[in-house]
């Protein structure tokens, strides 16, 4: 083996050890909403009297919106206004929301205005929702999210206790089909092996940022001062950018896992997962094609080459790789066995997603829900 090959193997092993340490830290620190937030019996009277604005952009969500509305009506915390923006849907989304609004005066349906130049659809929808809200707190939810038990109470306790401007939650993913098992776990695989989630709160560096637009709880005073969705109006991955802006402006943000309290089924098939993740993967690497390429080199290319050049080393590396999978699977409440069985398939999917993400950055042809994103 030549010097360059040996050096690359050392780098690959070093990176694997570092990622295992990060994954182990996240496992041991357990950054989960259910563990960090107080329940409804412990919540302060002040928080109980707050008006919460729950804001949901909805574009062709007839298959999911009903379940979200039902889950919100069952929450122990009930002092909220619920505003759904119908973003030019062509299905029954509007009719379903109208049906709920007839029997629940807290629910309001508004129609989205035409998309202005320079805006992406979801950011424009969220900006309109923020202008229609009146609560002291704003909770932006995707229409395919479900909240159970006292998720809202616990989120309110976290944002109050830690004086946060933004609390973002990564929902526990419902993973059913084989196609989902090959794609959806990649999100937590990257997140929980590259970033100790507590560092987002404890360190002010904007580079230490992660967030999930499926659940974003804002202090309304801070939001209305900056109007973060307007600030990031052309960003495909607005959630990470918003957390970076939060920290850049000296505010505090925190990101937790929603395991057991907040659920979502992001994609229903392999093709949906590939397309969905390819629109935001590159942004997760700071839009650095070199950074993404280096990650693939250290995590996929070099380990494969090891198998042909040094089988003993490749087996040791495999131990580190699978240990990372075990830690992340436990932390995110995903099936350990599924993620071990499908690990190599997930790495193949990650490679495909990476190439598509890089291609999209050049061609600017990506579409999502019938709209061009770039």
C-alpha positions as a printed NumPy array, in Angstrom:
array([[  0.   ,   0.   ,   0.   ],
       [  1.47 ,   3.389,  -0.954],
       [  1.822,   6.352,   1.382],
       [ -1.22 ,   8.228,   0.014],
       [ -3.469,   5.188,   0.449],
       [ -2.284,   4.685,   4.015],
       [ -2.823,   8.355,   4.815],
       [ -6.37 ,   8.282,   3.457],
       [ -7.134,   5.17 ,   5.502],
       [ -5.875,   6.932,   8.651],
       [ -8.135,   9.893,   7.878],
       [-11.096,   7.585,   7.279],
       [-10.532,   5.775,  10.575],
       [-10.034,   9.038,  12.438],
       [-13.274,  10.415,  11.044],
       [-15.099,   7.208,  11.985],
       [-13.814,   7.445,  15.557],
       [-14.875,  11.102,  15.746],
       [-18.352,  10.293,  14.438],
       [-18.686,   7.414,  16.894],
       [-17.802,   9.802,  19.729],
       [-20.461,  12.268,  18.533],
       [-23.064,   9.512,  18.165],
       [-22.184,   8.188,  21.633],
       [-22.47 ,  11.663,  23.14 ],
       [-25.93 ,  12.112,  21.617],
       [-26.95 ,   8.69 ,  22.921],
       [-25.764,   9.421,  26.463],
       [-26.998,  13.038,  26.612],
       [-30.409,  11.952,  25.266],
       [-31.485,  15.27 ,  23.646],
       [-35.165,  14.35 ,  23.579],
       [-38.125,  16.693,  24.174],
       [-39.828,  14.14 ,  26.416],
       [-36.83 ,  14.212,  28.794],
       [-36.047,  17.946,  28.663],
       [-39.561,  19.382,  28.994],
       [-41.907,  19.482,  31.974],
       [-45.341,  17.88 ,  31.704],
       [-48.645,  19.713,  32.033],
       [-48.762,  19.275,  35.799],
       [-45.434,  21.098,  36.152],
       [-45.96 ,  23.876,  33.631],
       [-46.12 ,  27.373,  35.017],
       [-49.359,  29.304,  35.202],
       [-47.746,  31.94 ,  33.007],
       [-47.216,  29.469,  30.178],
       [-50.71 ,  28.063,  30.602],
       [-52.152,  31.528,  29.98 ],
       [-50.117,  32.18 ,  26.851],
       [-51.846,  32.262,  23.5  ],
       [-50.038,  29.95 ,  21.121],
       [-50.386,  30.502,  17.38 ],
       [-50.132,  27.163,  15.568],
       [-49.337,  27.889,  11.934],
       [-49.606,  25.262,   9.194],
       [-48.788,  25.784,   5.507],
       [-50.779,  23.251,   3.495],
       [-50.434,  22.43 ,  -0.194],
       [-52.305,  19.329,  -1.359],
       [-52.329,  17.696,   2.081],
       [-55.721,  15.951,   1.994],
       [-54.184,  12.663,   3.145],
       [-52.528,  14.096,   6.282],
       [-54.153,  17.361,   7.425],
       [-57.108,  15.676,   9.144],
       [-54.832,  13.641,  11.413],
       [-52.822,  16.715,  12.402],
       [-55.959,  18.66 ,  13.316],
       [-57.315,  15.766,  15.363],
       [-54.013,  15.386,  17.213],
       [-53.959,  19.096,  18.084],
       [-57.52 ,  18.989,  19.412],
       [-56.477,  16.168,  21.755],
       [-53.533,  18.079,  23.247],
       [-53.889,  18.904,  26.974],
       [-52.765,  22.454,  26.135],
       [-55.756,  24.078,  24.464],
       [-55.107,  27.836,  24.571],
       [-54.192,  28.202,  20.922],
       [-55.301,  29.638,  17.626],
       [-54.787,  27.32 ,  14.677],
       [-54.276,  28.985,  11.305],
       [-53.932,  26.891,   8.159],
       [-52.832,  28.542,   4.951],
       [-54.211,  26.865,   1.847],
       [-51.306,  27.226,  -0.564],
       [-53.155,  26.869,  -3.871],
       [-54.159,  23.257,  -3.217],
       [-55.894,  21.322,  -5.974],
       [-57.276,  18.594,  -3.7  ],
       [-59.678,  18.514,  -0.722],
       [-57.337,  20.222,   1.767],
       [-59.453,  23.37 ,   1.994],
       [-62.718,  21.469,   2.449],
       [-61.29 ,  19.314,   5.233],
       [-60.044,  22.34 ,   7.175],
       [-63.365,  24.139,   6.661],
       [-65.168,  21.114,   8.076],
       [-63.07 ,  21.277,  11.264],
       [-63.444,  25.062,  11.533],
       [-67.234,  24.784,  11.655],
       [-67.085,  23.016,  15.014],
       [-63.922,  24.607,  16.44 ],
       [-63.716,  28.396,  16.453],
       [-59.967,  28.314,  17.138],
       [-59.36 ,  26.964,  13.631],
       [-59.049,  29.47 ,  10.806],
       [-58.398,  28.854,   7.111],
       [-56.721,  31.552,   5.043],
       [-55.966,  31.499,   1.336],
       [-52.395,  32.038,   0.217],
       [-51.554,  35.027,  -1.943],
       [-49.709,  34.666,  -5.279],
       [-46.021,  33.827,  -4.935],
       [-43.886,  36.985,  -5.332],
       [-40.63 ,  36.979,  -7.264],
       [-37.637,  35.93 ,  -5.189],
       [-39.62 ,  33.796,  -2.732],
       [-39.889,  30.033,  -2.384],
       [-43.366,  28.678,  -1.733],
       [-43.078,  27.396,   1.832],
       [-41.174,  30.457,   3.057],
       [-43.835,  32.737,   1.559],
       [-46.608,  30.672,   3.139],
       [-44.955,  30.799,   6.569],
       [-44.402,  34.551,   6.267],
       [-48.098,  35.085,   5.527],
       [-49.034,  32.878,   8.474],
       [-46.814,  34.894,  10.801],
       [-48.564,  38.091,   9.735],
       [-51.974,  36.554,  10.443],
       [-51.021,  35.342,  13.934],
       [-51.578,  37.068,  17.267],
       [-50.039,  34.711,  19.84 ],
       [-47.062,  35.32 ,  22.099],
       [-45.543,  32.172,  20.632],
       [-45.627,  30.857,  17.063],
       [-45.468,  27.146,  16.306],
       [-44.898,  26.329,  12.641],
       [-45.886,  22.747,  11.844],
       [-45.868,  20.773,   8.623],
       [-49.212,  19.25 ,   7.717],
       [-47.883,  15.684,   7.956],
       [-46.818,  15.992,  11.612],
       [-48.651,  14.379,  14.539],
       [-48.421,  15.511,  18.17 ],
       [-49.319,  13.157,  20.999],
       [-49.67 ,  13.348,  24.785],
       [-48.378,  16.663,  26.163],
       [-45.949,  17.58 ,  23.37 ],
       [-47.001,  21.239,  23.361],
       [-46.718,  21.605,  27.137],
       [-43.218,  20.158,  27.073],
       [-42.155,  22.388,  24.194],
       [-43.502,  25.443,  26.031],
       [-41.597,  24.505,  29.163],
       [-38.314,  24.137,  27.242],
       [-38.594,  27.451,  25.395],
       [-39.531,  29.228,  28.644],
       [-36.998,  27.572,  30.948],
       [-34.077,  28.22 ,  28.602],
       [-35.28 ,  31.627,  27.345],
       [-35.124,  30.497,  23.731],
       [-36.001,  32.429,  20.616],
       [-36.4  ,  29.168,  18.697],
       [-37.01 ,  25.556,  19.657],
       [-36.919,  23.109,  16.761],
       [-37.876,  19.446,  16.965],
       [-36.889,  16.535,  14.729],
       [-39.976,  14.297,  14.742],
       [-39.722,  10.568,  15.25 ],
       [-40.051,   9.192,  11.749],
       [-42.626,   6.557,  10.887],
       [-40.739,   4.189,   8.594],
       [-42.872,   1.503,   6.97 ],
       [-41.878,   0.461,   3.451],
       [-38.52 ,  -0.922,   2.339],
       [-38.015,   2.222,   0.265],
       [-38.386,   4.336,   3.404],
       [-35.99 ,   2.092,   5.327],
       [-33.386,   2.715,   2.64 ],
       [-33.72 ,   6.509,   2.691],
       [-35.413,   8.106,   5.711],
       [-32.867,   6.955,   8.375],
       [-30.154,   8.823,   6.462],
       [-31.373,  12.093,   8.023],
       [-30.655,  11.005,  11.589],
       [-27.535,   9.118,  10.451],
       [-25.987,  12.397,   9.32 ],
       [-27.422,  14.618,  12.052],
       [-26.511,  12.503,  15.067],
       [-23.034,  11.486,  13.909],
       [-21.86 ,  14.938,  12.845],
       [-23.282,  17.268,  15.504],
       [-23.804,  16.929,  19.258],
       [-27.275,  18.46 ,  19.468],
       [-26.591,  20.141,  22.814],
       [-23.81 ,  22.163,  21.169],
       [-26.451,  24.134,  19.251],
       [-27.618,  25.609,  22.558],
       [-24.34 ,  25.815,  24.467],
       [-22.149,  27.336,  21.743],
       [-22.913,  30.524,  19.826],
       [-21.133,  29.587,  16.588],
       [-23.645,  29.688,  13.697],
       [-21.76 ,  26.779,  12.105],
       [-23.073,  24.583,  14.932],
       [-26.659,  24.758,  13.728],
       [-29.384,  22.299,  12.856],
       [-33.151,  22.636,  12.762],
       [-36.193,  20.994,  11.245],
       [-38.923,  23.023,   9.575],
       [-41.505,  20.383,  10.478],
       [-41.617,  21.822,  14.032],
       [-40.356,  25.352,  14.739],
       [-41.503,  27.125,  17.915],
       [-40.614,  30.832,  18.055],
       [-40.838,  33.579,  20.621],
       [-43.114,  35.926,  18.674],
       [-41.356,  39.106,  19.807],
       [-38.056,  37.89 ,  18.404],
       [-39.671,  36.523,  15.256],
       [-41.474,  39.779,  14.483],
       [-38.268,  41.727,  15.029],
       [-36.459,  39.778,  12.306],
       [-39.189,  38.002,  10.276],
       [-36.925,  35.028,   9.724],
       [-38.831,  33.484,   6.817],
       [-38.565,  36.773,   4.945],
       [-34.877,  36.94 ,   5.802],
       [-34.45 ,  33.475,   4.257],
       [-37.102,  33.815,   1.561],
       [-35.063,  32.195,  -1.232],
       [-33.462,  29.427,   0.856],
       [-34.448,  25.848,  -0.019],
       [-33.339,  24.674,   3.429],
       [-34.676,  27.587,   5.414],
       [-34.718,  25.818,   8.778],
       [-30.94 ,  25.506,   9.162],
       [-30.443,  29.025,   7.858],
       [-32.961,  30.406,  10.35 ],
       [-31.124,  28.739,  13.244],
       [-27.895,  30.267,  11.938],
       [-29.542,  33.695,  11.839],
       [-30.874,  33.188,  15.368],
       [-27.343,  32.591,  16.632],
       [-25.763,  35.294,  14.467],
       [-28.076,  37.854,  16.083],
       [-27.115,  36.831,  19.617],
       [-30.321,  34.897,  20.303],
       [-30.632,  31.399,  21.744],
       [-31.883,  28.378,  19.864],
       [-32.18 ,  24.712,  20.69 ],
       [-32.851,  21.557,  18.696],
       [-34.181,  18.338,  20.211],
       [-35.589,  15.022,  19.072],
       [-39.343,  14.522,  19.301],
       [-39.17 ,  10.791,  20.062],
       [-42.44 ,   9.568,  21.56 ],
       [-44.188,  12.942,  21.272],
       [-43.851,  14.282,  17.726],
       [-44.221,  11.981,  14.725],
       [-44.006,  12.313,  10.972],
       [-44.01 ,  10.085,   7.915],
       [-41.879,  12.144,   5.561],
       [-41.908,   9.992,   2.447],
       [-43.865,   6.961,   1.296],
       [-41.412,   5.427,  -1.156],
       [-37.791,   5.131,  -2.232],
       [-38.201,   7.589,  -5.105],
       [-39.859,  10.174,  -2.836],
       [-37.025,   9.83 ,  -0.326],
       [-34.336,  10.233,  -2.971],
       [-36.03 ,  13.288,  -4.463],
       [-36.835,  14.84 ,  -1.091],
       [-33.393,  14.51 ,   0.452],
       [-31.609,  15.551,  -2.742],
       [-33.195,  19.002,  -2.451],
       [-31.548,  19.723,   0.891],
       [-28.514,  17.475,   1.41 ],
       [-25.995,  19.912,  -0.024],
       [-27.306,  22.707,   2.202],
       [-26.642,  20.477,   5.202],
       [-22.975,  20.634,   4.225],
       [-23.007,  24.409,   3.997],
       [-23.553,  24.221,   0.214],
       [-19.982,  22.974,  -0.046],
       [-19.622,  20.444,  -2.833],
       [-16.071,  19.834,  -1.657],
       [-17.287,  19.129,   1.884],
       [-19.899,  16.656,   0.658],
       [-17.353,  14.978,  -1.634],
       [-14.881,  14.673,   1.245],
       [-17.568,  13.078,   3.41 ],
       [-18.367,  10.507,   0.724],
       [-14.662,   9.808,   0.255],
       [-14.045,   9.162,   3.956],
       [-17.28 ,   7.298,   4.713],
       [-17.949,   5.308,   1.533],
       [-15.158,   5.32 ,  -1.075],
       [-12.138,   4.602,   1.149],
       [-13.922,   1.897,   3.217],
       [-14.898,   0.119,  -0.023],
       [-11.307,   0.289,  -1.287],
       [-10.128,  -1.108,   2.061],
       [-12.161,  -4.233,   1.445],
       [-10.055,  -5.012,  -1.628],
       [ -6.672,  -3.902,  -0.254],
       [ -6.766,  -4.731,   3.468],
       [ -9.622,  -6.988,   4.524],
       [ -8.616,  -6.963,   8.206],
       [ -8.73 ,  -3.17 ,   8.32 ],
       [-12.072,  -3.155,   6.532],
       [-13.57 ,  -5.433,   9.19 ],
       [-12.337,  -3.116,  11.946],
       [-13.833,  -0.154,  10.095],
       [-17.1  ,  -2.043,   9.697],
       [-17.231,  -2.446,  13.481],
       [-16.976,   1.343,  13.903],
       [-19.565,   1.976,  11.183],
       [-22.106,  -0.435,  12.646],
       [-21.471,   0.88 ,  16.172],
       [-22.385,   4.334,  14.905],
       [-25.589,   2.885,  13.443],
       [-26.512,   1.224,  16.736],
       [-26.003,   4.433,  18.752],
       [-28.009,   6.545,  16.319],
       [-30.804,   3.997,  15.998],
       [-31.28 ,   3.865,  19.766],
       [-31.144,   7.659,  20.137],
       [-33.704,   8.233,  17.363],
       [-35.916,   5.26 ,  18.337],
       [-35.432,   3.571,  14.983],
       [-35.097,  -0.17 ,  14.483],
       [-31.507,  -1.202,  15.218],
       [-31.909,  -4.399,  13.221],
       [-33.382,  -2.642,  10.18 ],
       [-30.604,  -0.061,  10.104],
       [-27.929,  -2.754,  10.372],
       [-29.527,  -4.86 ,   7.643],
       [-30.084,  -1.905,   5.322],
       [-26.856,  -0.03 ,   6.122],
       [-25.16 ,  -0.759,   2.815],
       [-28.33 ,   0.026,   0.888],
       [-28.607,   3.315,   2.769],
       [-25.014,   4.182,   1.849],
       [-25.85 ,   3.488,  -1.801],
       [-28.919,   5.731,  -1.461],
       [-26.795,   8.431,   0.193],
       [-24.39 ,   8.301,  -2.746],
       [-27.262,   8.665,  -5.218],
       [-28.787,  11.51 ,  -3.212],
       [-25.408,  13.264,  -3.122],
       [-24.943,  13.107,  -6.877],
       [-28.502,  14.315,  -7.47 ],
       [-28.034,  17.134,  -4.966],
       [-24.842,  18.296,  -6.684],
       [-26.498,  17.983, -10.098],
       [-29.484,  20.038,  -8.912],
       [-27.142,  22.795,  -7.761],
       [-25.895,  23.172, -11.331],
       [-29.033,  22.566, -13.383],
       [-31.478,  24.492, -11.141],
       [-34.254,  22.16 , -12.316],
       [-35.453,  20.807,  -8.968],
       [-39.21 ,  20.865,  -8.41 ],
       [-41.209,  20.142,  -5.263],
       [-44.994,  19.942,  -5.09 ],
       [-45.27 ,  21.333,  -8.586],
       [-43.036,  24.352,  -8.005],
       [-39.521,  25.041,  -9.203],
       [-37.098,  25.431,  -6.299],
       [-33.989,  26.682,  -7.963]])
